[in-house]
mmCIF file of C-alpha atoms in Angstrom:
data_model
loop_
_atom_site.group_PDB
_atom_site.id
_atom_site.type_symbol
_atom_site.label_atom_id
_atom_site.label_comp_id
_atom_site.label_asym_id
_atom_site.label_seq_id
_atom_site.Cartn_x
_atom_site.Cartn_y
_atom_site.Cartn_z
ATOM 1 C CA UNK A 12 0.000 0.000 0.000
ATOM 2 C CA UNK A 13 1.414 3.417 -0.964
ATOM 3 C CA UNK A 14 1.724 6.266 1.551
ATOM 4 C CA UNK A 15 -0.967 8.345 -0.227
ATOM 5 C CA UNK A 16 -3.340 5.358 -0.295
ATOM 6 C CA UNK A 17 -2.855 4.825 3.422
ATOM 7 C CA UNK A 18 -3.709 8.507 4.048
ATOM 8 C CA UNK A 19 -6.865 8.262 1.928
ATOM 9 C CA UNK A 20 -7.899 5.025 3.687
ATOM 10 C CA UNK A 21 -7.346 6.599 7.121
ATOM 11 C CA UNK A 22 -9.373 9.678 6.181
ATOM 12 C CA UNK A 23 -12.258 7.530 4.973
ATOM 13 C CA UNK A 24 -12.206 5.490 8.203
ATOM 14 C CA UNK A 25 -12.179 8.633 10.325
ATOM 15 C CA UNK A 26 -15.124 10.018 8.376
ATOM 16 C CA UNK A 27 -17.058 6.785 8.892
ATOM 17 C CA UNK A 28 -16.433 6.879 12.655
ATOM 18 C CA UNK A 29 -17.488 10.538 12.826
ATOM 19 C CA UNK A 30 -20.689 9.855 10.865
ATOM 20 C CA UNK A 31 -21.495 6.838 13.056
ATOM 21 C CA UNK A 32 -20.936 8.855 16.210
ATOM 22 C CA UNK A 33 -23.199 11.614 14.904
ATOM 23 C CA UNK A 34 -25.881 9.061 14.059
ATOM 24 C CA UNK A 35 -25.683 7.502 17.518
ATOM 25 C CA UNK A 36 -25.767 10.910 19.184
ATOM 26 C CA UNK A 37 -28.823 11.924 17.161
ATOM 27 C CA UNK A 38 -30.600 8.652 17.989
ATOM 28 C CA UNK A 39 -29.826 9.062 21.680
ATOM 29 C CA UNK A 40 -31.091 12.631 21.573
ATOM 30 C CA UNK A 41 -34.301 11.556 19.868
ATOM 31 C CA UNK A 42 -34.821 8.853 22.483
ATOM 32 C CA UNK A 43 -34.245 11.317 25.279
ATOM 33 C CA UNK A 44 -36.866 13.626 23.786
ATOM 34 C CA UNK A 45 -39.509 10.905 23.668
ATOM 35 C CA UNK A 46 -38.784 9.108 26.955
ATOM 36 C CA UNK A 47 -41.268 10.174 29.661
ATOM 37 C CA UNK A 48 -39.756 12.441 32.278
ATOM 38 C CA UNK A 49 -39.778 11.296 35.879
ATOM 39 C CA UNK A 50 -42.358 12.954 38.097
ATOM 40 C CA UNK A 51 -41.044 15.435 40.646
ATOM 41 C CA UNK A 52 -41.068 14.705 44.349
ATOM 42 C CA UNK A 53 -44.106 16.447 45.836
ATOM 43 C CA UNK A 54 -43.290 18.503 48.925
ATOM 44 C CA UNK A 55 -45.597 17.298 51.695
ATOM 45 C CA UNK A 56 -45.067 20.613 53.520
ATOM 46 C CA UNK A 57 -46.726 22.381 50.601
ATOM 47 C CA UNK A 58 -49.664 19.962 50.734
ATOM 48 C CA UNK A 59 -50.003 20.572 54.470
ATOM 49 C CA UNK A 60 -49.942 24.325 53.878
ATOM 50 C CA UNK A 61 -53.018 23.898 51.663
ATOM 51 C CA UNK A 62 -54.654 21.860 54.434
ATOM 52 C CA UNK A 63 -53.905 24.601 56.945
ATOM 53 C CA UNK A 64 -55.647 27.047 54.635
ATOM 54 C CA UNK A 65 -58.705 24.785 54.380
ATOM 55 C CA UNK A 66 -58.720 24.523 58.185
ATOM 56 C CA UNK A 67 -58.601 28.324 58.456
ATOM 57 C CA UNK A 68 -61.492 28.587 56.011
ATOM 58 C CA UNK A 69 -63.562 26.192 58.113
ATOM 59 C CA UNK A 70 -62.652 28.038 61.326
ATOM 60 C CA UNK A 71 -63.850 31.307 59.792
ATOM 61 C CA UNK A 72 -67.108 29.805 58.518
ATOM 62 C CA UNK A 73 -68.867 27.934 61.286
ATOM 63 C CA UNK A 74 -66.380 25.065 61.581
ATOM 64 C CA UNK A 75 -67.121 23.292 58.293
ATOM 65 C CA UNK A 76 -66.820 23.456 54.508
ATOM 66 C CA UNK A 77 -70.083 21.683 53.703
ATOM 67 C CA UNK A 78 -72.371 21.978 50.671
ATOM 68 C CA UNK A 79 -74.490 25.101 50.847
ATOM 69 C CA UNK A 80 -72.305 26.682 53.519
ATOM 70 C CA UNK A 81 -69.973 29.662 53.012
ATOM 71 C CA UNK A 82 -66.913 27.585 53.895
ATOM 72 C CA UNK A 83 -67.391 25.462 50.799
ATOM 73 C CA UNK A 84 -67.514 28.377 48.352
ATOM 74 C CA UNK A 85 -64.471 29.891 50.102
ATOM 75 C CA UNK A 86 -62.642 26.585 49.551
ATOM 76 C CA UNK A 87 -63.471 26.710 45.827
ATOM 77 C CA UNK A 88 -62.254 30.293 45.593
ATOM 78 C CA UNK A 89 -58.978 29.436 47.355
ATOM 79 C CA UNK A 90 -58.128 26.564 45.022
ATOM 80 C CA UNK A 91 -59.288 28.408 41.903
ATOM 81 C CA UNK A 92 -57.014 31.316 42.759
ATOM 82 C CA UNK A 93 -53.983 29.027 42.996
ATOM 83 C CA UNK A 94 -54.778 27.362 39.662
ATOM 84 C CA UNK A 95 -55.496 30.606 37.803
ATOM 85 C CA UNK A 96 -52.172 32.008 38.961
ATOM 86 C CA UNK A 97 -50.383 28.855 37.772
ATOM 87 C CA UNK A 98 -51.764 29.092 34.225
ATOM 88 C CA UNK A 99 -54.676 26.647 34.266
ATOM 89 C CA UNK A 100 -57.949 27.332 32.493
ATOM 90 C CA UNK A 101 -60.591 27.043 35.207
ATOM 91 C CA UNK A 102 -64.360 26.758 35.142
ATOM 92 C CA UNK A 103 -66.815 26.800 38.039
ATOM 93 C CA UNK A 104 -69.862 24.652 37.293
ATOM 94 C CA UNK A 105 -73.000 25.355 39.325
ATOM 95 C CA UNK A 106 -75.723 22.914 40.356
ATOM 96 C CA UNK A 107 -78.531 22.823 42.920
ATOM 97 C CA UNK A 108 -79.223 20.232 45.588
ATOM 98 C CA UNK A 109 -81.283 20.245 48.787
ATOM 99 C CA UNK A 110 -82.279 23.845 48.181
ATOM 100 C CA UNK A 111 -78.686 25.087 48.031
ATOM 101 C CA UNK A 112 -76.296 25.975 45.247
ATOM 102 C CA UNK A 113 -73.287 23.718 44.757
ATOM 103 C CA UNK A 114 -70.091 24.175 42.799
ATOM 104 C CA UNK A 115 -67.653 22.003 40.883
ATOM 105 C CA UNK A 116 -64.262 23.414 39.969
ATOM 106 C CA UNK A 117 -62.669 22.072 36.772
ATOM 107 C CA UNK A 118 -59.146 23.006 35.668
ATOM 108 C CA UNK A 119 -57.477 22.207 32.344
ATOM 109 C CA UNK A 120 -53.749 22.322 31.678
ATOM 110 C CA UNK A 121 -53.004 23.672 28.165
ATOM 111 C CA UNK A 122 -51.950 21.176 25.509
ATOM 112 C CA UNK A 123 -52.142 17.441 25.048
ATOM 113 C CA UNK A 124 -54.590 15.395 23.008
ATOM 114 C CA UNK A 125 -58.061 16.229 24.316
ATOM 115 C CA UNK A 126 -59.437 13.048 22.740
ATOM 116 C CA UNK A 127 -57.308 11.226 25.340
ATOM 117 C CA UNK A 128 -57.848 13.157 28.552
ATOM 118 C CA UNK A 129 -56.400 11.979 31.858
ATOM 119 C CA UNK A 130 -58.631 13.370 34.595
ATOM 120 C CA UNK A 131 -57.861 13.558 38.304
ATOM 121 C CA UNK A 132 -60.451 14.440 40.925
ATOM 122 C CA UNK A 133 -61.322 14.789 44.599
ATOM 123 C CA UNK A 134 -64.360 16.033 46.468
ATOM 124 C CA UNK A 135 -63.851 19.349 48.198
ATOM 125 C CA UNK A 136 -66.827 19.442 50.558
ATOM 126 C CA UNK A 137 -66.870 18.366 54.195
ATOM 127 C CA UNK A 138 -69.750 17.095 56.285
ATOM 128 C CA UNK A 139 -71.611 19.615 58.457
ATOM 129 C CA UNK A 140 -70.008 18.216 61.614
ATOM 130 C CA UNK A 141 -66.449 19.381 60.988
ATOM 131 C CA UNK A 142 -63.789 20.869 58.712
ATOM 132 C CA UNK A 143 -63.150 17.664 56.758
ATOM 133 C CA UNK A 144 -59.369 17.901 56.598
ATOM 134 C CA UNK A 145 -58.698 14.234 55.893
ATOM 135 C CA UNK A 146 -62.136 13.743 54.307
ATOM 136 C CA UNK A 147 -61.445 15.223 51.906
ATOM 137 C CA UNK A 148 -59.091 18.087 52.324
ATOM 138 C CA UNK A 149 -56.281 15.559 51.936
ATOM 139 C CA UNK A 150 -57.276 14.464 48.433
ATOM 140 C CA UNK A 151 -58.159 18.016 47.400
ATOM 141 C CA UNK A 152 -54.846 19.459 48.639
ATOM 142 C CA UNK A 153 -52.887 16.537 47.234
ATOM 143 C CA UNK A 154 -54.140 16.946 43.683
ATOM 144 C CA UNK A 155 -53.825 20.729 43.959
ATOM 145 C CA UNK A 156 -50.115 20.449 44.721
ATOM 146 C CA UNK A 157 -49.650 17.887 41.922
ATOM 147 C CA UNK A 158 -51.406 20.298 39.537
ATOM 148 C CA UNK A 159 -49.084 23.092 40.657
ATOM 149 C CA UNK A 160 -46.125 20.752 40.054
ATOM 150 C CA UNK A 161 -47.384 20.232 36.482
ATOM 151 C CA UNK A 162 -47.273 23.991 36.001
ATOM 152 C CA UNK A 163 -43.896 24.430 37.711
ATOM 153 C CA UNK A 164 -42.426 21.695 35.505
ATOM 154 C CA UNK A 165 -44.047 23.245 32.412
ATOM 155 C CA UNK A 166 -45.146 19.711 31.564
ATOM 156 C CA UNK A 167 -46.018 19.119 27.923
ATOM 157 C CA UNK A 168 -48.022 15.887 28.087
ATOM 158 C CA UNK A 169 -49.049 13.870 25.060
ATOM 159 C CA UNK A 170 -52.503 13.433 26.615
ATOM 160 C CA UNK A 171 -54.586 16.288 27.961
ATOM 161 C CA UNK A 172 -54.654 16.836 31.739
ATOM 162 C CA UNK A 173 -57.800 17.888 33.591
ATOM 163 C CA UNK A 174 -58.424 18.221 37.326
ATOM 164 C CA UNK A 175 -61.751 18.350 39.156
ATOM 165 C CA UNK A 176 -62.838 19.345 42.673
ATOM 166 C CA UNK A 177 -66.358 18.102 43.311
ATOM 167 C CA UNK A 178 -69.132 19.643 45.347
ATOM 168 C CA UNK A 179 -71.631 17.825 47.546
ATOM 169 C CA UNK A 180 -70.056 14.378 47.488
ATOM 170 C CA UNK A 181 -71.286 13.839 51.025
ATOM 171 C CA UNK A 182 -74.929 13.799 49.865
ATOM 172 C CA UNK A 183 -74.258 11.052 47.322
ATOM 173 C CA UNK A 184 -71.658 12.174 44.770
ATOM 174 C CA UNK A 185 -74.023 14.909 43.587
ATOM 175 C CA UNK A 186 -71.410 17.213 42.041
ATOM 176 C CA UNK A 187 -69.497 14.562 40.126
ATOM 177 C CA UNK A 188 -72.736 13.024 38.849
ATOM 178 C CA UNK A 189 -73.803 16.441 37.619
ATOM 179 C CA UNK A 190 -70.479 16.883 35.818
ATOM 180 C CA UNK A 191 -70.607 13.487 34.110
ATOM 181 C CA UNK A 192 -74.280 13.873 33.202
ATOM 182 C CA UNK A 193 -73.546 17.273 31.644
ATOM 183 C CA UNK A 194 -70.977 15.769 29.254
ATOM 184 C CA UNK A 195 -72.071 14.843 25.762
ATOM 185 C CA UNK A 196 -71.497 11.173 24.977
ATOM 186 C CA UNK A 197 -68.646 12.107 22.653
ATOM 187 C CA UNK A 198 -66.970 14.081 25.437
ATOM 188 C CA UNK A 199 -67.295 11.190 27.885
ATOM 189 C CA UNK A 200 -65.470 8.943 25.438
ATOM 190 C CA UNK A 201 -62.571 11.427 25.364
ATOM 191 C CA UNK A 202 -61.768 10.729 29.022
ATOM 192 C CA UNK A 203 -59.029 8.116 28.846
ATOM 193 C CA UNK A 204 -59.053 7.592 32.607
ATOM 194 C CA UNK A 205 -60.380 9.126 35.809
ATOM 195 C CA UNK A 206 -58.302 8.940 39.001
ATOM 196 C CA UNK A 207 -60.048 9.587 42.325
ATOM 197 C CA UNK A 208 -58.468 10.568 45.636
ATOM 198 C CA UNK A 209 -60.776 10.579 48.636
ATOM 199 C CA UNK A 210 -58.876 10.456 51.975
ATOM 200 C CA UNK A 211 -55.146 9.953 51.450
ATOM 201 C CA UNK A 212 -53.765 11.030 54.840
ATOM 202 C CA UNK A 213 -55.637 8.913 57.389
ATOM 203 C CA UNK A 214 -54.000 9.011 60.847
ATOM 204 C CA UNK A 215 -53.882 5.190 61.192
ATOM 205 C CA UNK A 216 -53.306 4.656 57.475
ATOM 206 C CA UNK A 217 -53.576 1.808 55.049
ATOM 207 C CA UNK A 218 -52.478 1.755 51.423
ATOM 208 C CA UNK A 219 -55.462 0.790 49.309
ATOM 209 C CA UNK A 220 -55.423 0.865 45.504
ATOM 210 C CA UNK A 221 -58.586 0.860 43.396
ATOM 211 C CA UNK A 222 -58.816 -2.396 41.444
ATOM 212 C CA UNK A 223 -61.553 -1.299 39.013
ATOM 213 C CA UNK A 224 -59.208 -1.124 36.017
ATOM 214 C CA UNK A 225 -56.127 -3.355 35.736
ATOM 215 C CA UNK A 226 -54.073 -0.863 33.713
ATOM 216 C CA UNK A 227 -54.561 1.965 36.191
ATOM 217 C CA UNK A 228 -54.180 -0.307 39.202
ATOM 218 C CA UNK A 229 -50.803 -1.518 37.913
ATOM 219 C CA UNK A 230 -49.395 2.008 37.649
ATOM 220 C CA UNK A 231 -49.989 2.586 41.356
ATOM 221 C CA UNK A 232 -49.052 -0.902 42.565
ATOM 222 C CA UNK A 233 -45.776 -0.827 40.651
ATOM 223 C CA UNK A 234 -44.837 2.517 42.215
ATOM 224 C CA UNK A 235 -45.535 1.300 45.758
ATOM 225 C CA UNK A 236 -43.572 -1.873 45.059
ATOM 226 C CA UNK A 237 -40.483 0.225 44.275
ATOM 227 C CA UNK A 238 -40.902 1.800 47.731
ATOM 228 C CA UNK A 239 -41.414 -1.587 49.432
ATOM 229 C CA UNK A 240 -44.905 -0.517 50.529
ATOM 230 C CA UNK A 241 -47.509 -3.275 50.575
ATOM 231 C CA UNK A 242 -50.904 -2.482 49.049
ATOM 232 C CA UNK A 243 -54.373 -4.015 49.170
ATOM 233 C CA UNK A 244 -57.346 -3.674 46.818
ATOM 234 C CA UNK A 245 -59.662 -0.855 47.865
ATOM 235 C CA UNK A 246 -63.087 -2.154 48.919
ATOM 236 C CA UNK A 247 -64.313 0.122 51.729
ATOM 237 C CA UNK A 248 -65.140 2.988 49.401
ATOM 238 C CA UNK A 249 -66.727 1.012 46.557
ATOM 239 C CA UNK A 250 -69.654 3.061 45.286
ATOM 240 C CA UNK A 251 -69.122 5.631 48.059
ATOM 241 C CA UNK A 252 -66.991 8.213 46.264
ATOM 242 C CA UNK A 253 -66.875 10.168 43.037
ATOM 243 C CA UNK A 254 -65.205 7.508 40.912
ATOM 244 C CA UNK A 255 -68.595 5.759 40.898
ATOM 245 C CA UNK A 256 -70.052 8.587 38.792
ATOM 246 C CA UNK A 257 -67.392 7.998 36.130
ATOM 247 C CA UNK A 258 -67.388 4.207 36.361
ATOM 248 C CA UNK A 259 -71.164 4.113 35.873
ATOM 249 C CA UNK A 260 -70.637 6.077 32.637
ATOM 250 C CA UNK A 261 -68.170 3.490 31.324
ATOM 251 C CA UNK A 262 -65.024 5.510 32.023
ATOM 252 C CA UNK A 263 -61.974 3.579 33.346
ATOM 253 C CA UNK A 264 -61.295 4.564 36.960
ATOM 254 C CA UNK A 265 -58.447 4.220 39.429
ATOM 255 C CA UNK A 266 -57.324 5.834 42.635
ATOM 256 C CA UNK A 267 -55.977 5.603 46.162
ATOM 257 C CA UNK A 268 -57.475 5.496 49.647
ATOM 258 C CA UNK A 269 -55.959 5.424 53.134
ATOM 259 C CA UNK A 270 -59.010 4.147 55.029
ATOM 260 C CA UNK A 271 -62.041 5.531 56.877
ATOM 261 C CA UNK A 272 -64.101 3.898 59.638
ATOM 262 C CA UNK A 273 -63.159 0.272 58.971
ATOM 263 C CA UNK A 274 -60.921 -1.314 61.611
ATOM 264 C CA UNK A 275 -57.239 -2.043 60.958
ATOM 265 C CA UNK A 276 -56.425 -5.731 61.377
ATOM 266 C CA UNK A 277 -53.354 -7.247 63.022
ATOM 267 C CA UNK A 278 -52.025 -8.241 59.590
ATOM 268 C CA UNK A 279 -52.503 -4.723 58.275
ATOM 269 C CA UNK A 280 -50.778 -3.196 61.299
ATOM 270 C CA UNK A 281 -47.855 -5.567 60.759
ATOM 271 C CA UNK A 282 -47.607 -4.519 57.109
ATOM 272 C CA UNK A 283 -48.189 -0.780 57.514
ATOM 273 C CA UNK A 284 -47.578 0.085 61.154
ATOM 274 C CA UNK A 285 -50.158 1.908 63.198
ATOM 275 C CA UNK A 286 -52.633 0.409 65.646
ATOM 276 C CA UNK A 287 -54.594 -2.796 65.099
ATOM 277 C CA UNK A 288 -58.138 -2.824 66.398
ATOM 278 C CA UNK A 289 -58.679 0.879 65.715
ATOM 279 C CA UNK A 290 -60.245 2.650 62.745
ATOM 280 C CA UNK A 291 -58.054 3.939 59.951
ATOM 281 C CA UNK A 292 -59.606 7.323 60.728
ATOM 282 C CA UNK A 293 -61.356 7.501 64.097
ATOM 283 C CA UNK A 294 -62.398 11.107 63.308
ATOM 284 C CA UNK A 295 -64.184 10.163 60.083
ATOM 285 C CA UNK A 296 -67.180 12.525 59.630
ATOM 286 C CA UNK A 297 -66.593 14.101 63.051
ATOM 287 C CA UNK A 298 -65.553 17.506 64.366
ATOM 288 C CA UNK A 299 -62.074 16.165 65.188
ATOM 289 C CA UNK A 300 -61.236 15.756 61.478
ATOM 290 C CA UNK A 301 -58.905 18.739 61.710
ATOM 291 C CA UNK A 302 -55.403 19.513 60.461
ATOM 292 C CA UNK A 303 -54.124 17.383 63.363
ATOM 293 C CA UNK A 304 -55.946 14.358 61.911
ATOM 294 C CA UNK A 305 -53.313 13.625 59.227
ATOM 295 C CA UNK A 306 -50.458 11.128 58.917
ATOM 296 C CA UNK A 307 -47.671 13.012 57.153
ATOM 297 C CA UNK A 308 -45.953 9.890 55.803
ATOM 298 C CA UNK A 309 -49.114 8.539 54.166
ATOM 299 C CA UNK A 310 -49.903 11.972 52.743
ATOM 300 C CA UNK A 311 -46.370 12.243 51.340
ATOM 301 C CA UNK A 312 -46.319 8.748 49.826
ATOM 302 C CA UNK A 313 -49.744 9.105 48.274
ATOM 303 C CA UNK A 314 -49.145 12.510 46.694
ATOM 304 C CA UNK A 315 -45.889 11.233 45.198
ATOM 305 C CA UNK A 316 -47.791 8.231 43.824
ATOM 306 C CA UNK A 317 -50.386 10.554 42.274
ATOM 307 C CA UNK A 318 -47.694 12.585 40.535
ATOM 308 C CA UNK A 319 -45.998 9.457 39.206
ATOM 309 C CA UNK A 320 -49.297 8.174 37.818
ATOM 310 C CA UNK A 321 -50.086 11.458 36.051
ATOM 311 C CA UNK A 322 -46.636 11.718 34.493
ATOM 312 C CA UNK A 323 -46.823 8.120 33.270
ATOM 313 C CA UNK A 324 -50.411 8.070 32.064
ATOM 314 C CA UNK A 325 -50.193 11.391 30.205
ATOM 315 C CA UNK A 326 -46.929 10.661 28.382
#
């Protein structure tokens, strides 16, 4: 081989390596662009700050945030203000029940395929007896902080994201039924999934995952498995919370629950800690359901699980 031939051969080889490297770099970049981003860690202190605000609202309005009472409308206004400031498009939907006006708050994050909408919801009302901080300030505050994390991350999901805070759940899922009934059939079919969060910070908590839809159940169970947290299928709340309104309309539903007035068994206490022989929430529907009626660890784990599910399901 002549000297000039060797130079030409070396130049060709170098060019091939450079082209291959560029191709690999481009492929890696394309993969990085399409791989779903990991959900952020949700700050439980921020969730608790929302709960403190809901407690203050109840304290200033007769001790509750119930349907037809001023504390409920003040709760809607508080959450709407946070979402408007974060860049959501919000709508307050009115309905009437038991001679009083009720309100649903619906918030849409811009972008994503609206024919495949991932919807997350929680009821915002309390019972008349108390401020309803676990039931269901916990779910309401949890999804609020996840929504704010969507905005802070400037998430650009492939599927559309919608959040709902329902009125008058305590009288039989009235608000969520009104919302679903108001949707045209074509709009119902655009909801890819509905995730419900009703009590996620119970003081003697369990980790219950809705088993209504296998795909949605798996997203949550897989996340808890990575944290070495045992889960059980949710049965206590079947038909007793807002997911029923969506399930009855043929929409796939999922969600989380930390327990209400059922009693924690010895096996559950061994798996999750806490006290066997006592209710998951001894203050369920009572005046003692205050900001002190929350387990911070359960609230933290569950809000992180919600964020993970939204990031995965909307990608």
